[in-house]
Structure formats: structure tokens, C-alpha cells
Short mmCIF file of C-alpha atoms and ligand atoms in Angstrom, two decimals:
data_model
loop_
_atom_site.label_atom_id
_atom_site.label_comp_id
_atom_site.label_asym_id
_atom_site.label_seq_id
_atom_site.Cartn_x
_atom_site.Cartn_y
_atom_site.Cartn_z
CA UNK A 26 86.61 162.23 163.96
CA UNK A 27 88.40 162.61 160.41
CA UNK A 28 85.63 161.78 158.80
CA UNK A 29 84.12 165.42 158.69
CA UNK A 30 87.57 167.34 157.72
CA UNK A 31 87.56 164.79 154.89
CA UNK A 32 84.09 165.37 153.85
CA UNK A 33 84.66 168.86 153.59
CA UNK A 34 87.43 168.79 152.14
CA UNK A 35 86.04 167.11 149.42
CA UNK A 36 83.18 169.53 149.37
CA UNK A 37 85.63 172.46 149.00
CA UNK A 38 87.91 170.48 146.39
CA UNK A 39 83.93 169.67 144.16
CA UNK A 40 83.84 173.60 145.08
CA UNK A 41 86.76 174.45 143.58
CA UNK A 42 86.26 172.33 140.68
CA UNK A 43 82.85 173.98 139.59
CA UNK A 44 84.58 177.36 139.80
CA UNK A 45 87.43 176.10 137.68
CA UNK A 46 84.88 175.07 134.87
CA UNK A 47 82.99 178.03 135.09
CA UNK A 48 86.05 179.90 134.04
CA UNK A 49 87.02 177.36 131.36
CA UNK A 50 82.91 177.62 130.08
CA UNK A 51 83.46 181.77 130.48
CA UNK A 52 86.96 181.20 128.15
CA UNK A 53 85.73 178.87 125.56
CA UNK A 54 81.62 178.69 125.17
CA UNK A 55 79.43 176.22 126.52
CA UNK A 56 80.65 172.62 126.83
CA UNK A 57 79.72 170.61 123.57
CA UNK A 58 76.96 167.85 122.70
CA UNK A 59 78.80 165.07 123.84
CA UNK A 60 80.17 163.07 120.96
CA UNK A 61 77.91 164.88 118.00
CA UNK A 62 80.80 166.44 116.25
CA UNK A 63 81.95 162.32 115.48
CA UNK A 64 78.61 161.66 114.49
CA UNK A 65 78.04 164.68 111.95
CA UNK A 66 81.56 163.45 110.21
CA UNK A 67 80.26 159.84 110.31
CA UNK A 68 76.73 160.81 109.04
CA UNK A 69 78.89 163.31 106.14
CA UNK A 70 81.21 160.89 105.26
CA UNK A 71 77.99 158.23 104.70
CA UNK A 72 76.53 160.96 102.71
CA UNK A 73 79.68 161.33 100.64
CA UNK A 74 79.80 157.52 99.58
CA UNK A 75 75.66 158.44 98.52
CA UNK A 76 74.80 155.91 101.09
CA UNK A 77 72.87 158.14 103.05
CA UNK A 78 69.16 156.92 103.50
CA UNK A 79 65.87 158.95 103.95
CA UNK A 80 62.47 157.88 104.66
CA UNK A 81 59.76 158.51 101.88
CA UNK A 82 56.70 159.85 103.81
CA UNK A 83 53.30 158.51 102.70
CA UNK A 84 50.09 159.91 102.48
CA UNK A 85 47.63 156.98 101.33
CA UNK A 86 47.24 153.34 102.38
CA UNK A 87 49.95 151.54 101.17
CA UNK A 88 48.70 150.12 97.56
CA UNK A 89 50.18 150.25 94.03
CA UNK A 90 49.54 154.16 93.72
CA UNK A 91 50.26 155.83 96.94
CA UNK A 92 50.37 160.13 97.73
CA UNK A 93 53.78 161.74 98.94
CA UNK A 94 53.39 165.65 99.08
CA UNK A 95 50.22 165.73 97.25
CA UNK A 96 51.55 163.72 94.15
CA UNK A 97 50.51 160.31 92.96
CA UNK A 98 52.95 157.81 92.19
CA UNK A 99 53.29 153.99 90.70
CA UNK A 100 54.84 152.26 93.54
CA UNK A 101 56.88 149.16 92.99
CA UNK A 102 58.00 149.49 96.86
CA UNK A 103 56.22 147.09 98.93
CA UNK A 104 56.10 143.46 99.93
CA UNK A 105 52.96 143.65 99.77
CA UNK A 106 52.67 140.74 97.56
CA UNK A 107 49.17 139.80 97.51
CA UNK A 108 47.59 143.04 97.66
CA UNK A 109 46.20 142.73 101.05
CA UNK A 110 47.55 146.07 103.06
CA UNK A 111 44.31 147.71 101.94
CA UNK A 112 41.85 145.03 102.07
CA UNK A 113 38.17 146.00 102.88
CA UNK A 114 37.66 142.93 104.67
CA UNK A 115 41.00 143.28 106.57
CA UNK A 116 39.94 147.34 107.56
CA UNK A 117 36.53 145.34 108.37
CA UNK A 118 37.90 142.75 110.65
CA UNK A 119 40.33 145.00 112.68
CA UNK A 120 37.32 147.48 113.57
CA UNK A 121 35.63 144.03 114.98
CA UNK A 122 39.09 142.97 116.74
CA UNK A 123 38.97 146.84 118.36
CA UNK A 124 35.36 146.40 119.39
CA UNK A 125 35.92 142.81 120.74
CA UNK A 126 39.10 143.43 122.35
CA UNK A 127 40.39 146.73 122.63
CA UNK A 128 43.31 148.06 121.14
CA UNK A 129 46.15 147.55 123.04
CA UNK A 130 47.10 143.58 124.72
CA UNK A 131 48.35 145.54 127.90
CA UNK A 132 50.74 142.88 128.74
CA UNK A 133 53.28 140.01 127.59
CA UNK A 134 52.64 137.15 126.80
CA UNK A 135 53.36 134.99 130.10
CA UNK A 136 51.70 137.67 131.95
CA UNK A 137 47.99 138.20 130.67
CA UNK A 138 48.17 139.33 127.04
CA UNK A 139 47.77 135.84 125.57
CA UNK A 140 44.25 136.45 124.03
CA UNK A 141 41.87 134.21 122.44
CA UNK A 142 42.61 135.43 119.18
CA UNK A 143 46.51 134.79 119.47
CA UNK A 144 45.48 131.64 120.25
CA UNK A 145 43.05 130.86 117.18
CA UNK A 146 45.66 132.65 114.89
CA UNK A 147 48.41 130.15 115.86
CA UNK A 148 46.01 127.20 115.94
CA UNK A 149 45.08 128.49 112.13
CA UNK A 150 48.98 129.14 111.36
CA UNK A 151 49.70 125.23 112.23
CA UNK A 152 46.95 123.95 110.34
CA UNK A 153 47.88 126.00 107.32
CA UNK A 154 51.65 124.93 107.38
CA UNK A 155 51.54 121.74 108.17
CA UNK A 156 53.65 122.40 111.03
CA UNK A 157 52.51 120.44 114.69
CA UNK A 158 52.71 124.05 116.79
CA UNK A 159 53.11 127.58 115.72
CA UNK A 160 54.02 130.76 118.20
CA UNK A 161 53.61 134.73 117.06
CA UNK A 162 56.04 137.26 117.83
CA UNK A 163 55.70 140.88 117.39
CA UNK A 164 57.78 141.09 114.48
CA UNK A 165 60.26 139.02 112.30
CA UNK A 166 63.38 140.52 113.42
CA UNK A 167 61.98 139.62 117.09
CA UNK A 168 61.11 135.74 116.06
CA UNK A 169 64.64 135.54 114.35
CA UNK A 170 66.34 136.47 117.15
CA UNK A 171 64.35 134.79 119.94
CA UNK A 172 64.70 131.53 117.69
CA UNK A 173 68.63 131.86 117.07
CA UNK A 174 69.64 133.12 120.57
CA UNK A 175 67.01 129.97 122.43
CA UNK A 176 68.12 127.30 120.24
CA UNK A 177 71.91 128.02 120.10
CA UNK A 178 74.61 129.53 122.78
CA UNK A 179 78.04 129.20 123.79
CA UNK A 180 79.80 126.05 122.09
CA UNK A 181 77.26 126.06 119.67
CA UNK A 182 77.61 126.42 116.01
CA UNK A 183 75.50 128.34 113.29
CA UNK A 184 76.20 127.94 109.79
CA UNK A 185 74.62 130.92 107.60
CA UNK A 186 73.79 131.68 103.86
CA UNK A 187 76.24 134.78 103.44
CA UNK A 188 73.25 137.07 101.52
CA UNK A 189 71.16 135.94 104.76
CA UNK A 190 68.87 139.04 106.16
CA UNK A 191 70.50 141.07 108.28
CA UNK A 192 67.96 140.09 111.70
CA UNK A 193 69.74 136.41 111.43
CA UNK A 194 73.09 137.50 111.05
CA UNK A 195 71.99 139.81 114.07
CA UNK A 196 70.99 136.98 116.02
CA UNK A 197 73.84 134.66 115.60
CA UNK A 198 76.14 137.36 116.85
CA UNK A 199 73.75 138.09 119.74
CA UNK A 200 73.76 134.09 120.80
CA UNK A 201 77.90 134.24 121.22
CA UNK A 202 77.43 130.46 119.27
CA UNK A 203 80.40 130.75 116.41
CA UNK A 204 79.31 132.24 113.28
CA UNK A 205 80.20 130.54 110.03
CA UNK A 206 79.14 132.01 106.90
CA UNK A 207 78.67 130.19 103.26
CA UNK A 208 78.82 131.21 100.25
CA UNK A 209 75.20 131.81 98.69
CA UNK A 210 73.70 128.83 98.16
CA UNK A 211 76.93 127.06 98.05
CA UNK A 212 75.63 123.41 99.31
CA UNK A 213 79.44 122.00 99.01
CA UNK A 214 81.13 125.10 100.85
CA UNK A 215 78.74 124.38 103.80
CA UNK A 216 78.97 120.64 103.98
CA UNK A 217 83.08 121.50 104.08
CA UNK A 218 81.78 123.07 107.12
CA UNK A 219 79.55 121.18 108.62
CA UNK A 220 81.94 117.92 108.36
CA UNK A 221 84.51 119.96 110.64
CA UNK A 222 82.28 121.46 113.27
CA UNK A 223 82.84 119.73 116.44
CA UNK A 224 79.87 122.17 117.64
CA UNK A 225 77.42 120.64 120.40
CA UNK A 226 74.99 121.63 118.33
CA UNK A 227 74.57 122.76 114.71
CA UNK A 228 71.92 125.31 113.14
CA UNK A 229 71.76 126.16 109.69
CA UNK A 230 69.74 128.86 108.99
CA UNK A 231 68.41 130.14 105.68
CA UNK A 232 66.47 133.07 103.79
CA UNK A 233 63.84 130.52 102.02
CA UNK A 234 63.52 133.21 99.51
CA UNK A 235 66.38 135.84 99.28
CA UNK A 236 64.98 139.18 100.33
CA UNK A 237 67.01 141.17 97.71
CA UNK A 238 67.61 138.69 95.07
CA UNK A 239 64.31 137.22 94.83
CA UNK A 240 65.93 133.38 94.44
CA UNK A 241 65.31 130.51 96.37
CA UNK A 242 67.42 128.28 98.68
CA UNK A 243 68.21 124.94 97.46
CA UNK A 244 66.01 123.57 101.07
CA UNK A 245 65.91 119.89 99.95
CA UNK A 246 69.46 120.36 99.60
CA UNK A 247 70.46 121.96 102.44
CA UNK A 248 67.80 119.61 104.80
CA UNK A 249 69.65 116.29 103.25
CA UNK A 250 73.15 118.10 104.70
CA UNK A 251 71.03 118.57 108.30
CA UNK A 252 70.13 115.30 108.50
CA UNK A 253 73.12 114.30 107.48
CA UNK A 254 75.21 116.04 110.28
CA UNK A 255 72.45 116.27 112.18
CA UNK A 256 71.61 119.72 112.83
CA UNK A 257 68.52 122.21 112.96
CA UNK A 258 66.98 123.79 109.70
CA UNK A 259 65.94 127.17 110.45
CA UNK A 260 64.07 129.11 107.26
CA UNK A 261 63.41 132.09 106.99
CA UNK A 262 60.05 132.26 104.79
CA UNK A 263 59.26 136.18 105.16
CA UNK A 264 59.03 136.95 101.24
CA UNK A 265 57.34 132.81 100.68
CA UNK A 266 54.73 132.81 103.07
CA UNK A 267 51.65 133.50 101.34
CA UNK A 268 53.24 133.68 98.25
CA UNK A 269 54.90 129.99 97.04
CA UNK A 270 53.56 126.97 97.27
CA UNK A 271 49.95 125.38 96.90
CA UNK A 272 47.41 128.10 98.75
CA UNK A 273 50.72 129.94 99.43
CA UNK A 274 51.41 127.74 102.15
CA UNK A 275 55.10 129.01 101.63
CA UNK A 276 58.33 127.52 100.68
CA UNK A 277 58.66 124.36 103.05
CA UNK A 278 55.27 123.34 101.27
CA UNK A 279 56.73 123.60 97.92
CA UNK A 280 59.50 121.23 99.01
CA UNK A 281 56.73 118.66 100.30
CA UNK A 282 58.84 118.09 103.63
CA UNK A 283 57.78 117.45 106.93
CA UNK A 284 61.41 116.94 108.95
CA UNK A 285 61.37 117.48 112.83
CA UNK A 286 64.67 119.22 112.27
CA UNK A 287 62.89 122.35 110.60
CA UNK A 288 61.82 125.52 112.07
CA UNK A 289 59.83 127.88 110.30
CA UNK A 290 59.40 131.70 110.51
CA UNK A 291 57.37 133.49 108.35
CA UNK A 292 56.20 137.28 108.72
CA UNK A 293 52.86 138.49 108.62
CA UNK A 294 53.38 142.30 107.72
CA UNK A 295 54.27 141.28 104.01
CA UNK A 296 51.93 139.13 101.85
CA UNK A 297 49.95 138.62 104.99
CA UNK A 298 49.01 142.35 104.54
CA UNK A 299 49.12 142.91 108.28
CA UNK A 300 51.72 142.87 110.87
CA UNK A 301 54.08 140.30 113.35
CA UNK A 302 55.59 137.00 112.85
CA UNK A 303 55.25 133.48 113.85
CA UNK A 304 57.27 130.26 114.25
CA UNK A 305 56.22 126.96 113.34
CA UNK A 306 58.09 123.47 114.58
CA UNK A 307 57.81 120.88 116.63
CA UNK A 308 56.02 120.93 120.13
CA UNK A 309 59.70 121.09 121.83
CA UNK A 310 60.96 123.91 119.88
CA UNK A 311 58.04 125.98 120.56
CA UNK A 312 58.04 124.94 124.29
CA UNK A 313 61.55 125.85 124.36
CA UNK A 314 60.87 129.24 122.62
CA UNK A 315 58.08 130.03 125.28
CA UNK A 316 60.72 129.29 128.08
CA UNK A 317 63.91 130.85 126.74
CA UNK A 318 63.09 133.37 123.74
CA UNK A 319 63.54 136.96 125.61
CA UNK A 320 62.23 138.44 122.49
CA UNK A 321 58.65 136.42 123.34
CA UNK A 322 59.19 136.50 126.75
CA UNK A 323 59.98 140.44 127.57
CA UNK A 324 57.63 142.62 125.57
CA UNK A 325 54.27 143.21 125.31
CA UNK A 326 52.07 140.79 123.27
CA UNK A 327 50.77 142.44 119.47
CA UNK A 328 47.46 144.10 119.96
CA UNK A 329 44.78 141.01 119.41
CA UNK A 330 42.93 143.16 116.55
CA UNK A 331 46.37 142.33 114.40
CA UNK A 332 45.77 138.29 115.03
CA UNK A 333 41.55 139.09 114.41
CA UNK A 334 42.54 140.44 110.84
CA UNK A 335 45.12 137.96 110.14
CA UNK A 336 42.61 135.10 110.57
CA UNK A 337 40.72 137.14 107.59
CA UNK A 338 44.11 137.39 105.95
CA UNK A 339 45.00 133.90 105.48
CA UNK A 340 41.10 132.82 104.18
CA UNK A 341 41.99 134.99 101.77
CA UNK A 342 45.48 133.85 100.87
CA UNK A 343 44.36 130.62 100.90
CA UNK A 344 41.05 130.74 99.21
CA UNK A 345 42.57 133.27 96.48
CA UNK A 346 44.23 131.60 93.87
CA UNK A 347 44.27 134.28 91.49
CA UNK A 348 46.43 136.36 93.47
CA UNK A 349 49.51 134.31 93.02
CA UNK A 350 48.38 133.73 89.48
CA UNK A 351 48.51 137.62 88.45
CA UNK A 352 51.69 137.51 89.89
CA UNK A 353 52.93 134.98 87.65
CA UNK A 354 51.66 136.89 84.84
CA UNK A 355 52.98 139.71 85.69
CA UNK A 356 56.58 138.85 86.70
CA UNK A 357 56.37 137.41 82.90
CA UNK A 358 55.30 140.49 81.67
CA UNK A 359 57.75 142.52 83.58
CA UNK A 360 60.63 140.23 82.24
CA UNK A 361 59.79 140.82 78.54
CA UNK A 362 59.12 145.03 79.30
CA UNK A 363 62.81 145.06 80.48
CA UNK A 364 64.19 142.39 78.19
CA UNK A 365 66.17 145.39 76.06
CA UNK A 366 67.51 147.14 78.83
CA UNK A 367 71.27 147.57 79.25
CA UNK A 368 70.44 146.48 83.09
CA UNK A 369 69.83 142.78 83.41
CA UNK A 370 66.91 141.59 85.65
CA UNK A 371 68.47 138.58 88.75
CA UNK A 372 67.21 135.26 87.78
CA UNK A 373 64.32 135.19 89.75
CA UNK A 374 60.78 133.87 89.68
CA UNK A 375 59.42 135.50 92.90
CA UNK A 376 57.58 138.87 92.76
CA UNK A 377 60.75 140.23 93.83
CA UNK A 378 62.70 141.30 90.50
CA UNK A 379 65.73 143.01 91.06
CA UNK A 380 67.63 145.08 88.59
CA UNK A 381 71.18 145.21 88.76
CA UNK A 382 72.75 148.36 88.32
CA UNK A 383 76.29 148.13 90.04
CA UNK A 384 77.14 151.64 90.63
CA UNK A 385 75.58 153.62 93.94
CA UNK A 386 75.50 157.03 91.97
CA UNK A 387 73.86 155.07 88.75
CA UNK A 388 71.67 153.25 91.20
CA UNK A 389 70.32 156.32 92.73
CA UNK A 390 70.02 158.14 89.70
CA UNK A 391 67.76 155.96 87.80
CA UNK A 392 65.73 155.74 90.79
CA UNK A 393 65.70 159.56 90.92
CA UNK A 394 64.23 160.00 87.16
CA UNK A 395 61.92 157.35 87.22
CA UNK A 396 60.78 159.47 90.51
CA UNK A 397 60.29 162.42 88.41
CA UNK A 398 57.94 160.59 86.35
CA UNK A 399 55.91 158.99 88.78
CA UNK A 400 57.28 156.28 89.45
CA UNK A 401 58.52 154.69 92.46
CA UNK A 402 61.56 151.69 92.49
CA UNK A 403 63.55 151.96 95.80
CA UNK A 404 67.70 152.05 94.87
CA UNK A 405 68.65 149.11 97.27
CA UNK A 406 72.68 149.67 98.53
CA UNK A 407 75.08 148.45 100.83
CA UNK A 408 75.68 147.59 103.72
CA UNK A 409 71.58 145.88 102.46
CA UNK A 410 73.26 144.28 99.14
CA UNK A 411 77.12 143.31 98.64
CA UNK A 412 79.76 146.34 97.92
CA UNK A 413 78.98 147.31 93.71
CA UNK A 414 75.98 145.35 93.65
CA UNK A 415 73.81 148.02 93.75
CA UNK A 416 70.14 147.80 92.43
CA UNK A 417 66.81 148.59 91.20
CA UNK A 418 64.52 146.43 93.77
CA UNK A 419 61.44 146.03 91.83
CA UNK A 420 58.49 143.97 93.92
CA UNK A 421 55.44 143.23 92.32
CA UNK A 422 51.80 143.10 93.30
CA UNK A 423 48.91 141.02 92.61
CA UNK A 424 47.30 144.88 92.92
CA UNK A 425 49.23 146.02 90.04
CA UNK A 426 48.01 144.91 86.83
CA UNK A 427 49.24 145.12 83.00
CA UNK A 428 49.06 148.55 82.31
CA UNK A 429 51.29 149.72 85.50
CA UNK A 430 53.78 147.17 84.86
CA UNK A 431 53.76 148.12 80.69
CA UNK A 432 54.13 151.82 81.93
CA UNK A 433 57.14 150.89 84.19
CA UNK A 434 58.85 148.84 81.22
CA UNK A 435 58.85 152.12 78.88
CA UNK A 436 59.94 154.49 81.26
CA UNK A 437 62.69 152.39 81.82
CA UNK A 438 63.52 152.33 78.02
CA UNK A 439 63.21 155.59 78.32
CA UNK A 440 65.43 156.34 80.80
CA UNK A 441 68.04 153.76 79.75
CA UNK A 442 68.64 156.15 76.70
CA UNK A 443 70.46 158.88 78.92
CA UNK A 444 73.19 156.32 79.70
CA UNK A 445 74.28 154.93 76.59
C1 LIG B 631 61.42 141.58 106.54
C2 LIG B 631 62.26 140.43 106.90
C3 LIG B 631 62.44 140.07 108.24
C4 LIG B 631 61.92 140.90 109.37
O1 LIG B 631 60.54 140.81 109.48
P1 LIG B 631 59.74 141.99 110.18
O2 LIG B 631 58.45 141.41 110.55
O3 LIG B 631 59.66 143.08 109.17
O4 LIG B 631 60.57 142.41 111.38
C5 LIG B 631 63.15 138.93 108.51
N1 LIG B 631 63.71 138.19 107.53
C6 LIG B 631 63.59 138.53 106.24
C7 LIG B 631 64.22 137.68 105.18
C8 LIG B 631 62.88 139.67 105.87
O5 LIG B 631 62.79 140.03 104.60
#
């Protein structure tokens, strides 16, 4: 029979309680947003070290000259490489996708939003690569992590290029294997590794071509150390694909390999023009992803319009030589336009040509007037790019041609004269 006293006893003690507060709320205002006050100083004190980011808002398709605010400008933004964002045929095959299936896939995967044009897409992706199976995933981030997180775990080792993108580095912290970094491209510093590991298994895992440096990873190298210490190649081709190699089969094409040991992710939102990501490997990798990836498994499949157009996409990175040929030309070009600078271009070949700068403030500044005169060149900055490696990420397109890149190579000069 206690049981009532003690229920209201509580009642009166949550009573008294809510009367308390209300006479603490009367004394000192309403109680705050919880937390906000922390995140205003953290979001000041980010703004203070000018890392503080904001979204440019466009206006147009995205294409070498794109509208913000009602004003053109000369955008070396994108990674879209081959042109293809804004592609007639592309517009043209996703209003056939919509009237053949709809716009959304309604369901995962496993469930019933496998369509017939996943299915062709992937078939296409294999025979394109070279690889025996391919899968899609909704993005590259996703395919990164459902990769890492199926194909290593507990006890596990992965062994990581230290300017890797940030969705791998994600995704080997997500997996709980043990993280070891190397330093770039530093074939000897990872073998040092490797030869110690005692791991169950080992994956090494790779940007093919280094999102913010534009270089490429030494892959015959680093597949000779796999096979060697037997462990899994994964590469992460999202700036290759479509780009390198014959057709612009991609970066594991140019290195005329065929190992079991490597898995492949490219992304299809950058040369490909469109959107999502796929994996290529072996049948038991991408059996294994299809049982164990959560990042395939729990979300809803890409709307089958996206795989339509991408089966237009890669005829036309594959049948369109010329595309990677301008951007030969170009990078050239671009090379001798900056070749007085006091800002030195990265070694690099791809259509990503970064300018180093050093200095955040510098960094943003040069962005900033080049702004002003209609121009576009995104001021890359940590955490993206080392501490004092700030830069000038210039990506070229085989929709920009002579004239843009000549009038990006004399603003430049001209706005290297304010900092001598
Ligand atoms: C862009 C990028 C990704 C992520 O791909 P999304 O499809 O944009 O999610 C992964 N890895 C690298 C190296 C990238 O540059």
C-alpha cells in the first residue's frame, strides 16, 4: 500500500520542482539554447583563423561561366573535367530515364529499387574498366566507407596515404581496424609498415589521383608492396575516372594491371558529369559489399534516371577523345600563363593545377580580387590541405578553351603585382 504515498510524493516533489524553476526563469530570463553559446565561440574563433567557409550560390548550370547574383563569372571551380554537367544529350537522356522510370527508386537496393538501368550501368562500368563486377553507391563518400568498414574490422589493419581524402580517413576510423598513416607517396615509409603489421588482414588504400594536389600515386609501386605482404589495394579514382588512361578508363588502366587484390572506386558526379559512385573488383568483393556494406545496404537506391544518363555519359567519355586532348592543351597553356608568377603551380599533369600560396589571409585574398574581376578560383585551406599549405585550386575543363585560360593567366599577373 506504499506504493501510492510514494507516487505522490514524487508528484508533489516534480511539483515543487516546476515551481522552483519558474522562479529561477522569473529571476534570470528564459533558459538558454542548449549548448549555442559554445558553438558561436567555436564558429568565431574559426572565423578568426579566416577558416570560416561559405557556400557560393549558383544561378546557371554548372559550366565554365556560371551566374551568382546576376553576375557572370569564369569559373575554374568544378571537377567537371570533361565538360559533361551540361550536356544536351545528358539533359536528353535523364528526361527519357524520368519518363521510363519515374523519378524517385522508392526503395534500397535489397528491397526493390534495383532497376534495370542500375543493372545495365554496372554491367557497362565492368566492361569499361576491365574489372570482372562493378556495384553503384549513391555517392563516393558512401562507396568509401561501405568498402573500408566491409572489408576491414577489429584486428585489422589499414595503411593510408597521409594527403588521402578525407571520406577514407573517415572510414578507417569508422571500421575500429588500426589506422596507420604514410607519408605521401612514401613507398619505403609504408613497406616499414607493412613488414611489422601482424594485422589479420592488411588494406592499403590510396587517392589514385590526389584530390588537391593533382599528382598521382606511384600504384605499380604500391601493388608490388600488396602482393608482397599480401594485402588489398583499394584506389580511390574519383578525379581519374574518365579522365586518365586510354578512353579515360581511369588510373588502374594507365598502369595496365589486372591484380585480384585491387578494388576500384571511382565517382560519377565529376568527369562523369552526373552523380553516385561505383566499385569495381572481383566477384567476392562485390558479393561481400552487397552483404556487409551498410552504406549499400541501408539507404535508398539513386533515382534510375541518374544510371539512364550515365550510360550516355560514358559513350561519350569513351568515344570523345578530344576531351582529354583539350585538356592536355590546356593544362600546357595554363603552365606557361602562370610561369612568371611569384606563386609556383604543384607538379601536376592532371586538370587539377594547384597554386600554392601558403598563407590563409594571402590565400583568400587573391581569391577575393580575382572575384572582383570575374573570376572564380576557390582558396582551398585546412583542415582540406596541410596547416600553411594553403592554395589557389585551379581545375580545368575540356569546356574552357584558350581564351578563358589566357584571361585567367593575366589577371593573375595582374594581381601578383599588389604583393611584391
Ligand atoms: C569527391 C571525392 C570523393 C567523394 O565522392 P562523392 O561522390 O562526391 O561523395 C571521394 N574521394 C575523393 C578522392 C574525392 O575527390
Amino acid at each position: 500500500m506504499d506504493r501510492p504515498d510514494a507516487f505522490a510524493a514524487d508528484f508533489l516533489q516534480v511539483r515543487q520542482a516546476a515551481k522552483l524553476t519558474k522562479m529561477l526563469n522569473d529571476l534570470i530570463g528564459p533558459p538558454r539554447e542548449p549548448g549555442c553559446e559554445q558553438l558561436r565561440e567555436q564558429l568565431r574563433s574559426r572565423e578568426s583563423k579566416r577558416l570560416y567557409r561559405r557556400r557560393l550560390m549558383l544561378e546557371s548550370p554548372q559550366q565554365t561561366h556560371i551566374s551568382m547574383a546576376g553576375r557572370e563569372y569564369l569559373a575554374f571551380c568544378s571537377n567537371d573535367y570533361l565538360g559533361l554537367a551540361n550536356h544536351p544529350q545528358l539533359i536528353a537522356a535523364v528526361c527519357q530515364g524520368a519518363r521510363q522510370y519515374g523519378v524517385g527508386a522508392g526503395a534500397s537496393h535489397l528491397i526493390s529499387g534495383h532497376f534495370s538501368a542500375h543493372h545495365a550501368l554496372e554491367e557497362a562500368l565492368s566492361r569499361f574498366t576491365g574489372f570482372p563486377r562493378t556495384l553503384l553507391f549513391s555517392t563516393g563518400y558512401m562507396a568509401n566507407a561501405g568498402v573500408v568498414t566491409a572489408l576491414a574490422g577489429r584486428g585489422d589493419a589499414i595503411f593510408a596515404d597521409r594527403l588521402n581524402h578525407a571520406s577514407l580517413n573517415d572510414a578507417a576510423l569508422v571500421s575500429r581496424a588500426k589506422f596507420c598513416r604514410y607519408p605521401h607517396l612514401d613507398l619505403a615509409a609504408l613497406e616499414r609498415q607493412l613488414a611489422v603489421s601482424r594485422a589479420k588482414r592488411k588494406l592499403v588504400m590510396t587517392d589514385a589521383v590526389f584530390s588537391m594536389d593533382g599528382d598521382i600515386a606511384p600504384v605499380a609501386g604500391l601493388l608490388a608492396l600488396c602482393e608482397k605482404y599480401d594485402a588489398w589495394l583499394m584506389l580511390d579514382d574519383a578525379h581519374g575516372f574518365g579522365v586518365l588512361g586510354p578512353q579515360g578508363r581511369g588510373t588502374a588502366s594507365r598502369f595496365d594491371m589486372d591484380s585480384p587484390r585491387i578494388v576500384y572506386m571511382a565517382t560519377l558526379g565529376k568527369a562523369a558529369g552526373v552523380f553516385g559512385a561505383f566499385v569495381a573488383a572481383r566477384p567476392e568483393v562485390i558479393e561481400t559489399l552487397i552483404q556487409h556494406a551498410r552504406s549499400y545496404i541501408y539507404t535508398t537506391a539513386t533515382p534510375p534516371l541518374l544510371s539512364h544518363a550515365l550510360l550516355k555519359s560514358l559513350e561519350l567519355i569513351e568515344g570523345e577523345e578530344w576531351r582529354r586532348e583539350k585538356l592536355t592543351q590546356l593544362t600546357a597553356r595554363l603552365k606557361d600563363e602562370l610561369q612568371s608568377l611569384r606563386w609556383k603551380l604543384l607538379p601536376s599533369t592532371t586538370p587539377i593545377q594547384p597554386l600554392m600560396i601558403g598563407d590563409n589571409d594571402e590565400a583568400l585574398e587573391i581569391s577575393e580580387a580575382l572575384r572582383e574581376r570575374g573570376i572564380l578560383v576557390p582558396a582551398i585551406r585546412p583542415p582540406t590541405v596541410p596547416s600553411g599549405e594553403a592554395r589557389l585550386r585551379i581545375s580545368l575543363s575540356a569546356s574552357h578553351d584558350r581564351e578563358d585560360v589566357a584571361r585567367l593567366g593575366a589577371v593573375l599577373r595582374d594581381v601578383n603585382k599588389g604583393f611584391r
